[in-house]
Amino acid sequence: MSDLQIRRYLVGTACLIVLVLVYLFQREWFYSGFYDTGASSDKVPDFDPLYFFISKYARFLINDTMALGILWSLFYEKKYMNFAFAVFLVEAIVLMPFYITGVIWFWDSLRWFLSHLHRLVVNPFFMMLLIPAFYYQKNSSAR
């Protein structure tokens, strides 16, 4: 095994461990008070939009950075990493502000949509979808 292969294996494993830890401790590490309304449909009275924004963006950045690390460890090619980074930028510049704005100002009317958008954007779903796409691309171009 070469040094690069060992480094890729270690980076991929470390990124996967961080993703699992973020998932397991999301309630303690990240602001989740907005969703902890119980049976009531009202927002939590002490909801802090700035703290919510910072917390969700931090979680997004950690999740997608770790997903980029996993993608790098699996597909060590510049073209794949450039595309993955472009997806990351679209999420960071377009989807996250849309999601955060929707939650802060339009939660009552868009609750169903925003809860699904949360799963797509804040969780590293789009990045993980790139794994089968890159695998297919790599195998179909090898023929």
PDB file of C-alpha atoms in Angstrom:
ATOM      1  CA  MET A   1       0.000   0.000   0.000  1.00  0.00           C
ATOM      2  CA  SER A   2       1.337   3.402  -0.922  1.00  0.00           C
ATOM      3  CA  ASP A   3       1.406   6.424   1.348  1.00  0.00           C
ATOM      4  CA  LEU A   4      -1.361   8.050  -0.697  1.00  0.00           C
ATOM      5  CA  GLN A   5      -3.629   5.022  -0.320  1.00  0.00           C
ATOM      6  CA  ILE A   6      -3.046   4.963   3.433  1.00  0.00           C
ATOM      7  CA  ARG A   7      -3.734   8.712   3.652  1.00  0.00           C
ATOM      8  CA  ARG A   8      -6.927   8.339   1.627  1.00  0.00           C
ATOM      9  CA  TYR A   9      -8.083   5.466   3.845  1.00  0.00           C
ATOM     10  CA  LEU A  10      -7.361   7.433   7.033  1.00  0.00           C
ATOM     11  CA  VAL A  11      -9.057  10.602   5.745  1.00  0.00           C
ATOM     12  CA  GLY A  12     -12.135   8.667   4.638  1.00  0.00           C
ATOM     13  CA  THR A  13     -12.382   6.840   7.953  1.00  0.00           C
ATOM     14  CA  ALA A  14     -11.894  10.018  10.001  1.00  0.00           C
ATOM     15  CA  CYS A  15     -14.518  11.875   7.960  1.00  0.00           C
ATOM     16  CA  LEU A  16     -16.987   9.029   8.392  1.00  0.00           C
ATOM     17  CA  ILE A  17     -16.389   8.997  12.156  1.00  0.00           C
ATOM     18  CA  VAL A  18     -16.964  12.768  12.361  1.00  0.00           C
ATOM     19  CA  LEU A  19     -20.212  12.436  10.372  1.00  0.00           C
ATOM     20  CA  VAL A  20     -21.436   9.749  12.758  1.00  0.00           C
ATOM     21  CA  LEU A  21     -20.502  11.873  15.782  1.00  0.00           C
ATOM     22  CA  VAL A  22     -22.278  14.931  14.369  1.00  0.00           C
ATOM     23  CA  TYR A  23     -25.376  12.825  13.818  1.00  0.00           C
ATOM     24  CA  LEU A  24     -25.278  11.227  17.271  1.00  0.00           C
ATOM     25  CA  PHE A  25     -24.702  14.489  19.145  1.00  0.00           C
ATOM     26  CA  GLN A  26     -26.655  16.910  16.960  1.00  0.00           C
ATOM     27  CA  ARG A  27     -29.062  17.806  19.772  1.00  0.00           C
ATOM     28  CA  GLU A  28     -26.233  18.703  22.159  1.00  0.00           C
ATOM     29  CA  TRP A  29     -23.832  20.377  19.714  1.00  0.00           C
ATOM     30  CA  PHE A  30     -26.206  22.248  17.444  1.00  0.00           C
ATOM     31  CA  TYR A  31     -29.181  24.484  18.105  1.00  0.00           C
ATOM     32  CA  SER A  32     -32.244  22.296  17.865  1.00  0.00           C
ATOM     33  CA  GLY A  33     -34.599  24.309  20.070  1.00  0.00           C
ATOM     34  CA  PHE A  34     -36.595  25.431  17.063  1.00  0.00           C
ATOM     35  CA  TYR A  35     -37.821  21.909  16.411  1.00  0.00           C
ATOM     36  CA  ASP A  36     -38.324  20.951  20.060  1.00  0.00           C
ATOM     37  CA  THR A  37     -41.859  22.255  20.224  1.00  0.00           C
ATOM     38  CA  GLY A  38     -43.426  18.977  21.290  1.00  0.00           C
ATOM     39  CA  ALA A  39     -47.057  18.576  20.261  1.00  0.00           C
ATOM     40  CA  SER A  40     -47.537  22.319  19.866  1.00  0.00           C
ATOM     41  CA  SER A  41     -47.241  23.789  16.389  1.00  0.00           C
ATOM     42  CA  ASP A  42     -45.924  27.105  17.677  1.00  0.00           C
ATOM     43  CA  LYS A  43     -42.299  28.143  17.593  1.00  0.00           C
ATOM     44  CA  VAL A  44     -40.266  28.085  20.754  1.00  0.00           C
ATOM     45  CA  PRO A  45     -40.743  31.508  22.405  1.00  0.00           C
ATOM     46  CA  ASP A  46     -37.010  32.131  22.886  1.00  0.00           C
ATOM     47  CA  PHE A  47     -36.059  31.284  19.303  1.00  0.00           C
ATOM     48  CA  ASP A  48     -32.873  33.145  18.336  1.00  0.00           C
ATOM     49  CA  PRO A  49     -32.587  33.502  14.526  1.00  0.00           C
ATOM     50  CA  LEU A  50     -28.890  34.436  14.612  1.00  0.00           C
ATOM     51  CA  TYR A  51     -27.967  31.434  16.744  1.00  0.00           C
ATOM     52  CA  PHE A  52     -30.103  29.220  14.513  1.00  0.00           C
ATOM     53  CA  PHE A  53     -28.339  30.573  11.415  1.00  0.00           C
ATOM     54  CA  ILE A  54     -24.846  30.070  12.865  1.00  0.00           C
ATOM     55  CA  SER A  55     -25.659  26.607  14.181  1.00  0.00           C
ATOM     56  CA  LYS A  56     -27.210  25.313  10.961  1.00  0.00           C
ATOM     57  CA  TYR A  57     -24.460  26.759   8.787  1.00  0.00           C
ATOM     58  CA  ALA A  58     -21.810  25.235  11.074  1.00  0.00           C
ATOM     59  CA  ARG A  59     -23.469  21.839  10.870  1.00  0.00           C
ATOM     60  CA  PHE A  60     -23.807  22.155   7.095  1.00  0.00           C
ATOM     61  CA  LEU A  61     -20.133  23.101   6.725  1.00  0.00           C
ATOM     62  CA  ILE A  62     -18.969  20.234   8.925  1.00  0.00           C
ATOM     63  CA  ASN A  63     -21.205  17.677   7.203  1.00  0.00           C
ATOM     64  CA  ASP A  64     -20.350  18.699   3.663  1.00  0.00           C
ATOM     65  CA  THR A  65     -16.642  19.117   4.368  1.00  0.00           C
ATOM     66  CA  MET A  66     -16.567  15.593   5.770  1.00  0.00           C
ATOM     67  CA  ALA A  67     -18.525  14.370   2.750  1.00  0.00           C
ATOM     68  CA  LEU A  68     -15.962  16.046   0.486  1.00  0.00           C
ATOM     69  CA  GLY A  69     -13.252  14.196   2.409  1.00  0.00           C
ATOM     70  CA  ILE A  70     -15.045  10.895   1.861  1.00  0.00           C
ATOM     71  CA  LEU A  71     -15.453  11.667  -1.835  1.00  0.00           C
ATOM     72  CA  TRP A  72     -11.754  12.534  -2.061  1.00  0.00           C
ATOM     73  CA  SER A  73     -10.815   9.271  -0.387  1.00  0.00           C
ATOM     74  CA  LEU A  74     -13.025   7.247  -2.735  1.00  0.00           C
ATOM     75  CA  PHE A  75     -12.467   9.118  -6.024  1.00  0.00           C
ATOM     76  CA  TYR A  76      -9.044  10.707  -6.090  1.00  0.00           C
ATOM     77  CA  GLU A  77      -9.477  12.616  -9.329  1.00  0.00           C
ATOM     78  CA  LYS A  78      -9.580  16.353  -9.879  1.00  0.00           C
ATOM     79  CA  LYS A  79     -12.669  16.284 -12.125  1.00  0.00           C
ATOM     80  CA  TYR A  80     -14.744  14.554  -9.449  1.00  0.00           C
ATOM     81  CA  MET A  81     -13.571  16.899  -6.713  1.00  0.00           C
ATOM     82  CA  ASN A  82     -14.263  19.969  -8.863  1.00  0.00           C
ATOM     83  CA  PHE A  83     -17.816  18.815  -9.476  1.00  0.00           C
ATOM     84  CA  ALA A  84     -18.347  17.958  -5.807  1.00  0.00           C
ATOM     85  CA  PHE A  85     -17.045  21.378  -4.801  1.00  0.00           C
ATOM     86  CA  ALA A  86     -19.426  23.013  -7.293  1.00  0.00           C
ATOM     87  CA  VAL A  87     -22.320  21.133  -5.667  1.00  0.00           C
ATOM     88  CA  PHE A  88     -21.046  22.296  -2.280  1.00  0.00           C
ATOM     89  CA  LEU A  89     -21.023  25.929  -3.461  1.00  0.00           C
ATOM     90  CA  VAL A  90     -24.574  25.702  -4.814  1.00  0.00           C
ATOM     91  CA  GLU A  91     -25.707  24.294  -1.494  1.00  0.00           C
ATOM     92  CA  ALA A  92     -23.827  26.954   0.488  1.00  0.00           C
ATOM     93  CA  ILE A  93     -24.767  29.964  -1.625  1.00  0.00           C
ATOM     94  CA  VAL A  94     -28.283  29.094  -2.838  1.00  0.00           C
ATOM     95  CA  LEU A  95     -29.940  26.298  -0.872  1.00  0.00           C
ATOM     96  CA  MET A  96     -28.780  27.066   2.685  1.00  0.00           C
ATOM     97  CA  PRO A  97     -29.839  30.741   2.611  1.00  0.00           C
ATOM     98  CA  PHE A  98     -33.162  29.688   1.080  1.00  0.00           C
ATOM     99  CA  TYR A  99     -33.660  27.089   3.821  1.00  0.00           C
ATOM    100  CA  ILE A 100     -32.657  29.397   6.680  1.00  0.00           C
ATOM    101  CA  THR A 101     -34.787  32.272   5.390  1.00  0.00           C
ATOM    102  CA  GLY A 102     -37.736  29.919   5.028  1.00  0.00           C
ATOM    103  CA  VAL A 103     -37.388  28.561   8.545  1.00  0.00           C
ATOM    104  CA  ILE A 104     -36.965  31.953  10.173  1.00  0.00           C
ATOM    105  CA  TRP A 105     -39.762  33.794   8.350  1.00  0.00           C
ATOM    106  CA  PHE A 106     -42.056  31.254   6.683  1.00  0.00           C
ATOM    107  CA  TRP A 107     -42.005  28.189   8.942  1.00  0.00           C
ATOM    108  CA  ASP A 108     -45.740  28.119   9.591  1.00  0.00           C
ATOM    109  CA  SER A 109     -46.711  28.072   5.915  1.00  0.00           C
ATOM    110  CA  LEU A 110     -43.807  25.998   4.538  1.00  0.00           C
ATOM    111  CA  ARG A 111     -43.172  23.576   7.386  1.00  0.00           C
ATOM    112  CA  TRP A 112     -43.551  20.384   5.351  1.00  0.00           C
ATOM    113  CA  PHE A 113     -41.339  21.603   2.512  1.00  0.00           C
ATOM    114  CA  LEU A 114     -38.665  23.031   4.807  1.00  0.00           C
ATOM    115  CA  SER A 115     -38.398  19.887   6.900  1.00  0.00           C
ATOM    116  CA  HIS A 116     -37.621  17.904   3.742  1.00  0.00           C
ATOM    117  CA  LEU A 117     -35.253  20.585   2.477  1.00  0.00           C
ATOM    118  CA  HIS A 118     -33.444  20.327   5.825  1.00  0.00           C
ATOM    119  CA  ARG A 119     -32.796  16.644   5.195  1.00  0.00           C
ATOM    120  CA  LEU A 120     -31.388  17.394   1.749  1.00  0.00           C
ATOM    121  CA  VAL A 121     -29.230  20.388   2.562  1.00  0.00           C
ATOM    122  CA  VAL A 122     -28.126  20.349   6.204  1.00  0.00           C
ATOM    123  CA  ASN A 123     -27.500  16.620   6.122  1.00  0.00           C
ATOM    124  CA  PRO A 124     -24.868  15.628   3.532  1.00  0.00           C
ATOM    125  CA  PHE A 125     -27.474  13.979   1.287  1.00  0.00           C
ATOM    126  CA  PHE A 126     -26.504  15.655  -2.002  1.00  0.00           C
ATOM    127  CA  MET A 127     -22.841  14.870  -1.420  1.00  0.00           C
ATOM    128  CA  MET A 128     -23.568  11.234  -0.636  1.00  0.00           C
ATOM    129  CA  LEU A 129     -25.614  10.987  -3.845  1.00  0.00           C
ATOM    130  CA  LEU A 130     -22.415  11.792  -5.691  1.00  0.00           C
ATOM    131  CA  ILE A 131     -20.853   8.486  -4.589  1.00  0.00           C
ATOM    132  CA  PRO A 132     -23.001   6.250  -6.832  1.00  0.00           C
ATOM    133  CA  ALA A 133     -22.938   8.898  -9.582  1.00  0.00           C
ATOM    134  CA  PHE A 134     -19.133   9.080  -9.580  1.00  0.00           C
ATOM    135  CA  TYR A 135     -18.854   5.304  -9.331  1.00  0.00           C
ATOM    136  CA  TYR A 136     -21.096   4.896 -12.378  1.00  0.00           C
ATOM    137  CA  GLN A 137     -19.200   7.610 -14.270  1.00  0.00           C
ATOM    138  CA  LYS A 138     -15.837   6.048 -13.442  1.00  0.00           C
ATOM    139  CA  ASN A 139     -16.918   2.558 -14.474  1.00  0.00           C
ATOM    140  CA  SER A 140     -18.720   3.627 -17.639  1.00  0.00           C
ATOM    141  CA  SER A 141     -15.762   5.709 -18.831  1.00  0.00           C
ATOM    142  CA  ALA A 142     -13.359   2.828 -18.202  1.00  0.00           C
ATOM    143  CA  ARG A 143     -15.013   0.697 -20.884  1.00  0.00           C
TER     144      ARG A 143
END
